[in-house]
Amino acid sequence: MGASKSDSFSIEQNEMAGLFKALSHPARIAIVDYLLTVDTCICGDIVEVLPLAQPTVSQHLKELKNANIIKGTIEGTAICYCINPDTIDKIENHFGMIRHKLKNKCC
Amino acid sequence: MGASKSDSFSIEQNEMAGLFKALSHPARIAIVDYLLTVDTCICGDIVEVLPLAQPTVSQHLKELKNANIIKGTIEGTAICYCINPDTIDKIENHFGMIRHKLKNKCC
DNA sequence: TTTGTTTATCGTAATATTGCAATATAATAA
DNA sequence: TTATTATATTGCAATATTACGATAAACAAA
């Protein structure tokens, strides 16, 4: 085998796992970090900030986009990326749920 | 290549990516979910709840343990697992930081 | 001691991810 | 039209992950 048995788990479990997978690579964390350091949605220069080749960065951006963690809007020749706050909300809510259920635990 | 260039990123970026990677599989999300449904740290029966064989579950538990997301304490023949609230804190703080930096953005 | 119970490790096959050179695509500028 | 610029896609090699049968290790009970 080797493929994950995603059919055996709930839609929500797969959804959360998908969000975390999108964030499970340091390059993608670095992209999110970078998008947070600039005041507006940023066009392009992400490639120059990362120690990776352009196709690799493009691939990581695609994964973040597919997971709805970032949004990209076309702006002439370039594409402007910014973080999708709705997805941040979704993850925060998940941990809010965990935090809530952790009350009255032995830990 | 194929190996991730973790040396090129900051310790914190690698650390966060590692935490998310530990949560990037539905089985591991399901384990965390299950640990939250029981009142106390639970011994063993995680294998019976998941649609996976015992060695596979053991492997997933190991990854969650290595990432400090769960703690396991030996209790006779069995091992009692529970969620590590410190790590939940760390992740929540990360998103708190993201949320804070997202203020005054175009998104 | 032997037996049973619980969890971990080994070995390995199937599959997925990562990274990049080469190339393609899309829009603008000359 | 032909450049130029910015991003995406393809193809492939290197590596990592996932899953599980077989087996091992650790401990309790008989």
mmCIF file of C-alpha atoms (C1' of nucleotides) in Angstrom:
data_model
loop_
_atom_site.group_PDB
_atom_site.id
_atom_site.type_symbol
_atom_site.label_atom_id
_atom_site.label_comp_id
_atom_site.label_asym_id
_atom_site.label_seq_id
_atom_site.Cartn_x
_atom_site.Cartn_y
_atom_site.Cartn_z
ATOM 1 C CA MET A 1 0.000 0.000 0.000
ATOM 2 C CA GLY A 2 1.218 3.469 0.797
ATOM 3 C CA ALA A 3 -1.759 5.588 -0.176
ATOM 4 C CA SER A 4 -3.631 7.017 2.741
ATOM 5 C CA LYS A 5 -7.045 5.443 3.384
ATOM 6 C CA SER A 6 -8.865 8.766 3.283
ATOM 7 C CA ASP A 7 -12.200 7.063 2.525
ATOM 8 C CA SER A 8 -12.160 5.597 5.994
ATOM 9 C CA PHE A 9 -12.252 8.977 7.696
ATOM 10 C CA SER A 10 -14.819 11.738 7.908
ATOM 11 C CA ILE A 11 -14.990 14.618 5.462
ATOM 12 C CA GLU A 12 -14.060 17.016 8.222
ATOM 13 C CA GLN A 13 -11.067 14.946 9.274
ATOM 14 C CA ASN A 14 -9.836 14.833 5.687
ATOM 15 C CA GLU A 15 -10.468 18.544 5.286
ATOM 16 C CA MET A 16 -8.450 19.482 8.351
ATOM 17 C CA ALA A 17 -5.667 17.058 7.397
ATOM 18 C CA GLY A 18 -5.586 18.719 3.968
ATOM 19 C CA LEU A 19 -5.201 22.178 5.480
ATOM 20 C CA PHE A 20 -2.386 21.010 7.731
ATOM 21 C CA LYS A 21 -0.693 19.205 4.863
ATOM 22 C CA ALA A 22 -0.627 22.458 2.929
ATOM 23 C CA LEU A 23 1.200 24.005 5.874
ATOM 24 C CA SER A 24 3.489 21.035 6.482
ATOM 25 C CA HIS A 25 6.466 22.290 4.473
ATOM 26 C CA PRO A 26 8.863 25.016 5.678
ATOM 27 C CA ALA A 27 8.807 26.704 2.273
ATOM 28 C CA ARG A 28 5.048 27.099 2.492
ATOM 29 C CA ILE A 29 5.309 28.412 6.056
ATOM 30 C CA ALA A 30 7.913 30.860 4.748
ATOM 31 C CA ILE A 31 5.548 31.990 1.992
ATOM 32 C CA VAL A 32 2.793 32.639 4.522
ATOM 33 C CA ASP A 33 5.297 34.452 6.758
ATOM 34 C CA TYR A 34 6.386 36.602 3.853
ATOM 35 C CA LEU A 35 2.840 37.473 2.834
ATOM 36 C CA LEU A 36 2.340 38.694 6.401
ATOM 37 C CA THR A 37 5.353 41.016 6.347
ATOM 38 C CA VAL A 38 4.112 43.112 3.445
ATOM 39 C CA ASP A 39 1.327 45.630 3.755
ATOM 40 C CA THR A 40 -0.617 44.634 0.689
ATOM 41 C CA CYS A 41 -1.043 41.593 -1.477
ATOM 42 C CA ILE A 42 2.293 41.022 -3.079
ATOM 43 C CA CYS A 43 3.026 40.342 -6.713
ATOM 44 C CA GLY A 44 5.698 38.029 -7.814
ATOM 45 C CA ASP A 45 8.829 38.599 -5.827
ATOM 46 C CA ILE A 46 8.188 35.607 -3.590
ATOM 47 C CA VAL A 47 10.618 33.683 -5.789
ATOM 48 C CA GLU A 48 13.430 36.087 -4.908
ATOM 49 C CA VAL A 49 12.847 35.677 -1.190
ATOM 50 C CA LEU A 50 12.921 31.887 -1.126
ATOM 51 C CA PRO A 51 15.990 29.676 -1.670
ATOM 52 C CA LEU A 52 14.127 27.683 -4.294
ATOM 53 C CA ALA A 53 13.830 27.740 -8.057
ATOM 54 C CA GLN A 54 10.835 29.387 -9.700
ATOM 55 C CA PRO A 55 9.037 26.167 -10.700
ATOM 56 C CA THR A 56 9.343 24.878 -7.129
ATOM 57 C CA VAL A 57 7.917 28.077 -5.677
ATOM 58 C CA SER A 58 5.110 28.005 -8.220
ATOM 59 C CA GLN A 59 4.299 24.466 -7.121
ATOM 60 C CA HIS A 60 4.193 25.447 -3.445
ATOM 61 C CA LEU A 61 1.995 28.443 -4.258
ATOM 62 C CA LYS A 62 -0.351 26.131 -6.140
ATOM 63 C CA GLU A 63 -0.680 23.865 -3.131
ATOM 64 C CA LEU A 64 -1.425 26.797 -0.842
ATOM 65 C CA LYS A 65 -3.982 28.039 -3.363
ATOM 66 C CA ASN A 66 -5.625 24.621 -3.717
ATOM 67 C CA ALA A 67 -5.970 24.466 0.054
ATOM 68 C CA ASN A 68 -7.514 27.956 0.030
ATOM 69 C CA ILE A 69 -4.839 29.274 2.349
ATOM 70 C CA ILE A 70 -3.868 31.972 -0.112
ATOM 71 C CA LYS A 71 -5.716 33.734 -2.905
ATOM 72 C CA GLY A 72 -4.157 34.839 -6.177
ATOM 73 C CA THR A 73 -5.592 37.531 -8.397
ATOM 74 C CA ILE A 74 -4.277 38.319 -11.844
ATOM 75 C CA GLU A 75 -2.784 41.781 -12.171
ATOM 76 C CA GLY A 76 -1.518 42.285 -15.677
ATOM 77 C CA THR A 77 1.399 39.945 -16.270
ATOM 78 C CA ALA A 78 1.829 39.178 -12.602
ATOM 79 C CA ILE A 79 -0.332 37.510 -9.980
ATOM 80 C CA CYS A 80 -0.976 39.094 -6.616
ATOM 81 C CA TYR A 81 -1.088 36.738 -3.684
ATOM 82 C CA CYS A 82 -2.558 37.275 -0.261
ATOM 83 C CA ILE A 83 -3.697 35.167 2.653
ATOM 84 C CA ASN A 84 -7.301 33.973 2.792
ATOM 85 C CA PRO A 85 -8.559 35.015 6.237
ATOM 86 C CA ASP A 86 -11.546 32.648 6.001
ATOM 87 C CA THR A 87 -9.249 29.638 6.031
ATOM 88 C CA ILE A 88 -7.268 31.060 8.947
ATOM 89 C CA ASP A 89 -10.619 31.366 10.727
ATOM 90 C CA LYS A 90 -11.432 27.751 9.986
ATOM 91 C CA ILE A 91 -8.159 26.520 11.476
ATOM 92 C CA GLU A 92 -8.476 28.809 14.485
ATOM 93 C CA ASN A 93 -11.980 27.473 15.102
ATOM 94 C CA HIS A 94 -10.643 23.936 14.989
ATOM 95 C CA PHE A 95 -8.161 24.711 17.737
ATOM 96 C CA GLY A 96 -10.823 26.598 19.632
ATOM 97 C CA MET A 97 -12.828 23.371 19.611
ATOM 98 C CA ILE A 98 -9.807 21.397 20.792
ATOM 99 C CA ARG A 99 -9.098 23.920 23.533
ATOM 100 C CA HIS A 100 -12.737 23.761 24.648
ATOM 101 C CA LYS A 101 -12.786 19.966 24.789
ATOM 102 C CA LEU A 102 -9.488 19.944 26.658
ATOM 103 C CA LYS A 103 -11.136 21.581 29.672
ATOM 104 C CA ASN A 104 -11.799 19.054 32.418
ATOM 105 C CA LYS A 105 -9.085 16.723 31.203
ATOM 106 C CA CYS A 106 -6.308 15.149 33.151
ATOM 107 C CA CYS A 107 -3.686 16.886 31.011
ATOM 108 C CA MET B 1 16.182 15.901 -5.461
ATOM 109 C CA GLY B 2 13.057 15.251 -3.454
ATOM 110 C CA ALA B 3 14.217 15.880 0.069
ATOM 111 C CA SER B 4 12.971 19.130 1.479
ATOM 112 C CA LYS B 5 15.620 21.811 1.868
ATOM 113 C CA SER B 6 14.913 22.357 5.545
ATOM 114 C CA ASP B 7 18.378 23.853 6.122
ATOM 115 C CA SER B 8 17.375 26.844 4.066
ATOM 116 C CA PHE B 9 14.581 27.852 6.416
ATOM 117 C CA SER B 10 14.478 29.156 9.959
ATOM 118 C CA ILE B 11 14.226 26.903 12.985
ATOM 119 C CA GLU B 12 10.799 28.280 13.740
ATOM 120 C CA GLN B 13 9.566 27.696 10.216
ATOM 121 C CA ASN B 14 10.781 24.101 10.358
ATOM 122 C CA GLU B 15 9.250 23.665 13.783
ATOM 123 C CA MET B 16 5.819 24.860 12.708
ATOM 124 C CA ALA B 17 5.996 22.825 9.501
ATOM 125 C CA GLY B 18 6.818 19.781 11.636
ATOM 126 C CA LEU B 19 3.784 20.335 13.845
ATOM 127 C CA PHE B 20 1.501 20.691 10.842
ATOM 128 C CA LYS B 21 3.026 17.648 9.196
ATOM 129 C CA ALA B 22 2.157 15.615 12.264
ATOM 130 C CA LEU B 23 -1.448 16.738 11.816
ATOM 131 C CA SER B 24 -1.484 16.305 8.046
ATOM 132 C CA HIS B 25 -2.973 12.812 7.986
ATOM 133 C CA PRO B 26 -6.659 12.033 8.618
ATOM 134 C CA ALA B 27 -5.758 9.098 10.865
ATOM 135 C CA ARG B 28 -3.783 11.400 13.125
ATOM 136 C CA ILE B 29 -6.598 13.947 13.150
ATOM 137 C CA ALA B 30 -8.910 11.072 14.083
ATOM 138 C CA ILE B 31 -6.617 10.057 16.933
ATOM 139 C CA VAL B 32 -6.639 13.605 18.300
ATOM 140 C CA ASP B 33 -10.433 13.720 17.885
ATOM 141 C CA TYR B 34 -10.773 10.470 19.769
ATOM 142 C CA LEU B 35 -8.523 11.575 22.608
ATOM 143 C CA LEU B 36 -10.819 14.580 22.979
ATOM 144 C CA THR B 37 -13.988 12.482 23.293
ATOM 145 C CA VAL B 38 -12.851 10.581 26.357
ATOM 146 C CA ASP B 39 -12.747 12.088 29.808
ATOM 147 C CA THR B 40 -9.325 10.836 30.818
ATOM 148 C CA CYS B 41 -6.158 9.774 29.138
ATOM 149 C CA ILE B 42 -7.024 6.622 27.305
ATOM 150 C CA CYS B 43 -5.156 3.342 27.315
ATOM 151 C CA GLY B 44 -4.840 1.333 24.197
ATOM 152 C CA ASP B 45 -8.162 0.996 22.490
ATOM 153 C CA ILE B 46 -7.309 3.552 19.819
ATOM 154 C CA VAL B 47 -6.565 0.632 17.506
ATOM 155 C CA GLU B 48 -10.160 -0.576 17.770
ATOM 156 C CA VAL B 49 -11.545 2.826 16.839
ATOM 157 C CA LEU B 50 -9.467 3.326 13.702
ATOM 158 C CA PRO B 51 -9.799 1.409 10.420
ATOM 159 C CA LEU B 52 -6.093 0.629 10.446
ATOM 160 C CA ALA B 53 -3.917 -2.243 11.592
ATOM 161 C CA GLN B 54 -2.125 -2.090 14.919
ATOM 162 C CA PRO B 55 1.373 -1.419 13.509
ATOM 163 C CA THR B 56 0.017 1.446 11.426
ATOM 164 C CA VAL B 57 -1.716 3.018 14.399
ATOM 165 C CA SER B 58 1.431 2.584 16.465
ATOM 166 C CA GLN B 59 3.374 4.407 13.767
ATOM 167 C CA HIS B 60 0.898 7.299 13.702
ATOM 168 C CA LEU B 61 0.986 7.525 17.493
ATOM 169 C CA LYS B 62 4.769 7.661 17.334
ATOM 170 C CA GLU B 63 4.651 10.587 14.933
ATOM 171 C CA LEU B 64 2.204 12.468 17.141
ATOM 172 C CA LYS B 65 4.428 11.736 20.126
ATOM 173 C CA ASN B 66 7.598 12.858 18.310
ATOM 174 C CA ALA B 67 5.868 16.114 17.449
ATOM 175 C CA ASN B 68 4.835 16.513 21.096
ATOM 176 C CA ILE B 69 1.185 16.689 20.164
ATOM 177 C CA ILE B 70 0.366 13.782 22.443
ATOM 178 C CA LYS B 71 2.001 12.367 25.536
ATOM 179 C CA GLY B 72 2.167 8.679 26.400
ATOM 180 C CA THR B 73 2.720 7.351 29.891
ATOM 181 C CA ILE B 74 3.331 3.722 30.685
ATOM 182 C CA GLU B 75 0.629 2.134 32.812
ATOM 183 C CA GLY B 76 1.486 -1.497 33.407
ATOM 184 C CA THR B 77 1.258 -3.351 30.099
ATOM 185 C CA ALA B 78 -0.571 -0.540 28.376
ATOM 186 C CA ILE B 79 0.280 3.042 27.507
ATOM 187 C CA CYS B 80 -2.014 5.938 28.305
ATOM 188 C CA TYR B 81 -2.179 8.682 25.715
ATOM 189 C CA CYS B 82 -3.382 12.227 26.077
ATOM 190 C CA ILE B 83 -3.061 15.512 24.251
ATOM 191 C CA ASN B 84 -0.214 17.833 25.166
ATOM 192 C CA PRO B 85 -1.874 21.205 25.827
ATOM 193 C CA ASP B 86 1.454 23.043 25.566
ATOM 194 C CA THR B 87 1.739 22.133 21.896
ATOM 195 C CA ILE B 88 -1.865 23.164 21.270
ATOM 196 C CA ASP B 89 -0.921 26.488 22.859
ATOM 197 C CA LYS B 90 2.054 26.832 20.553
ATOM 198 C CA ILE B 91 -0.073 26.306 17.449
ATOM 199 C CA GLU B 92 -2.791 28.640 18.714
ATOM 200 C CA ASN B 93 -0.174 31.305 19.358
ATOM 201 C CA HIS B 94 1.095 30.909 15.818
ATOM 202 C CA PHE B 95 -2.362 31.603 14.432
ATOM 203 C CA GLY B 96 -2.807 34.424 16.918
ATOM 204 C CA MET B 97 0.300 35.978 15.391
ATOM 205 C CA ILE B 98 -1.069 35.448 11.877
ATOM 206 C CA ARG B 99 -4.418 36.937 12.848
ATOM 207 C CA HIS B 100 -2.665 39.941 14.390
ATOM 208 C CA LYS B 101 -0.536 40.589 11.333
ATOM 209 C CA LEU B 102 -3.557 40.199 9.081
ATOM 210 C CA LYS B 103 -5.102 43.354 10.520
ATOM 211 C CA ASN B 104 -4.693 46.291 8.163
ATOM 212 C CA LYS B 105 -4.366 44.074 5.126
ATOM 213 C CA CYS B 106 -6.203 44.242 1.866
ATOM 214 C CA CYS B 107 -7.715 40.797 2.427
ATOM 215 C "C1'" DT C 1 8.584 -21.016 34.125
ATOM 216 C "C1'" DT C 2 4.821 -20.460 30.423
ATOM 217 C "C1'" DT C 3 0.906 -17.882 28.639
ATOM 218 C "C1'" DG C 4 -1.504 -14.043 27.339
ATOM 219 C "C1'" DT C 5 -1.834 -9.034 26.515
ATOM 220 C "C1'" DT C 6 -0.169 -4.772 24.774
ATOM 221 C "C1'" DT C 7 2.773 -1.931 22.193
ATOM 222 C "C1'" DA C 8 6.931 -1.310 19.203
ATOM 223 C "C1'" DT C 9 10.006 -2.423 15.443
ATOM 224 C "C1'" DC C 10 11.522 -4.561 11.060
ATOM 225 C "C1'" DG C 11 11.073 -5.287 6.297
ATOM 226 C "C1'" DT C 12 9.013 -4.159 2.234
ATOM 227 C "C1'" DA C 13 5.660 -2.812 -1.445
ATOM 228 C "C1'" DA C 14 2.762 0.918 -3.118
ATOM 229 C "C1'" DT C 15 2.269 5.599 -3.467
ATOM 230 C "C1'" DA C 16 3.223 10.608 -2.663
ATOM 231 C "C1'" DT C 17 6.233 14.600 -2.256
ATOM 232 C "C1'" DT C 18 10.051 17.567 -3.424
ATOM 233 C "C1'" DG C 19 12.984 20.011 -6.540
ATOM 234 C "C1'" DC C 20 14.451 21.605 -10.834
ATOM 235 C "C1'" DA C 21 15.677 21.984 -15.949
ATOM 236 C "C1'" DA C 22 13.234 22.542 -19.913
ATOM 237 C "C1'" DT C 23 9.408 24.195 -21.920
ATOM 238 C "C1'" DA C 24 4.885 26.309 -22.391
ATOM 239 C "C1'" DT C 25 1.569 29.891 -21.651
ATOM 240 C "C1'" DA C 26 -0.179 34.615 -21.087
ATOM 241 C "C1'" DA C 27 0.045 39.354 -21.031
ATOM 242 C "C1'" DT C 28 2.471 43.563 -22.050
ATOM 243 C "C1'" DA C 29 5.813 46.535 -24.600
ATOM 244 C "C1'" DA C 30 8.280 47.892 -28.539
ATOM 245 C "C1'" DT D 1 4.739 41.308 -35.652
ATOM 246 C "C1'" DT D 2 8.698 40.192 -32.236
ATOM 247 C "C1'" DA D 3 10.644 40.729 -27.786
ATOM 248 C "C1'" DT D 4 10.198 40.747 -22.824
ATOM 249 C "C1'" DT D 5 8.369 39.550 -18.413
ATOM 250 C "C1'" DA D 6 5.840 36.644 -15.169
ATOM 251 C "C1'" DT D 7 3.891 32.442 -13.998
ATOM 252 C "C1'" DA D 8 2.533 27.563 -14.966
ATOM 253 C "C1'" DT D 9 3.232 22.890 -16.599
ATOM 254 C "C1'" DT D 10 5.805 18.773 -17.916
ATOM 255 C "C1'" DG D 11 8.952 15.139 -17.008
ATOM 256 C "C1'" DC D 12 11.861 12.904 -14.173
ATOM 257 C "C1'" DA D 13 15.123 11.583 -10.370
ATOM 258 C "C1'" DA D 14 15.675 11.480 -5.396
ATOM 259 C "C1'" DT D 15 13.503 10.891 -1.278
ATOM 260 C "C1'" DA D 16 9.606 10.394 2.056
ATOM 261 C "C1'" DT D 17 5.237 8.517 3.597
ATOM 262 C "C1'" DT D 18 1.797 5.011 4.301
ATOM 263 C "C1'" DA D 19 0.274 0.509 5.342
ATOM 264 C "C1'" DC D 20 0.698 -4.013 7.050
ATOM 265 C "C1'" DG D 21 2.430 -8.925 8.005
ATOM 266 C "C1'" DA D 22 5.742 -10.884 10.792
ATOM 267 C "C1'" DT D 23 8.153 -10.546 14.721
ATOM 268 C "C1'" DA D 24 10.051 -8.671 18.932
ATOM 269 C "C1'" DA D 25 9.891 -6.639 23.488
ATOM 270 C "C1'" DA D 26 7.890 -5.700 27.972
ATOM 271 C "C1'" DC D 27 5.032 -6.815 31.468
ATOM 272 C "C1'" DA D 28 1.348 -9.292 34.297
ATOM 273 C "C1'" DA D 29 -0.885 -13.413 35.698
ATOM 274 C "C1'" DA D 30 -1.043 -18.263 36.387
#
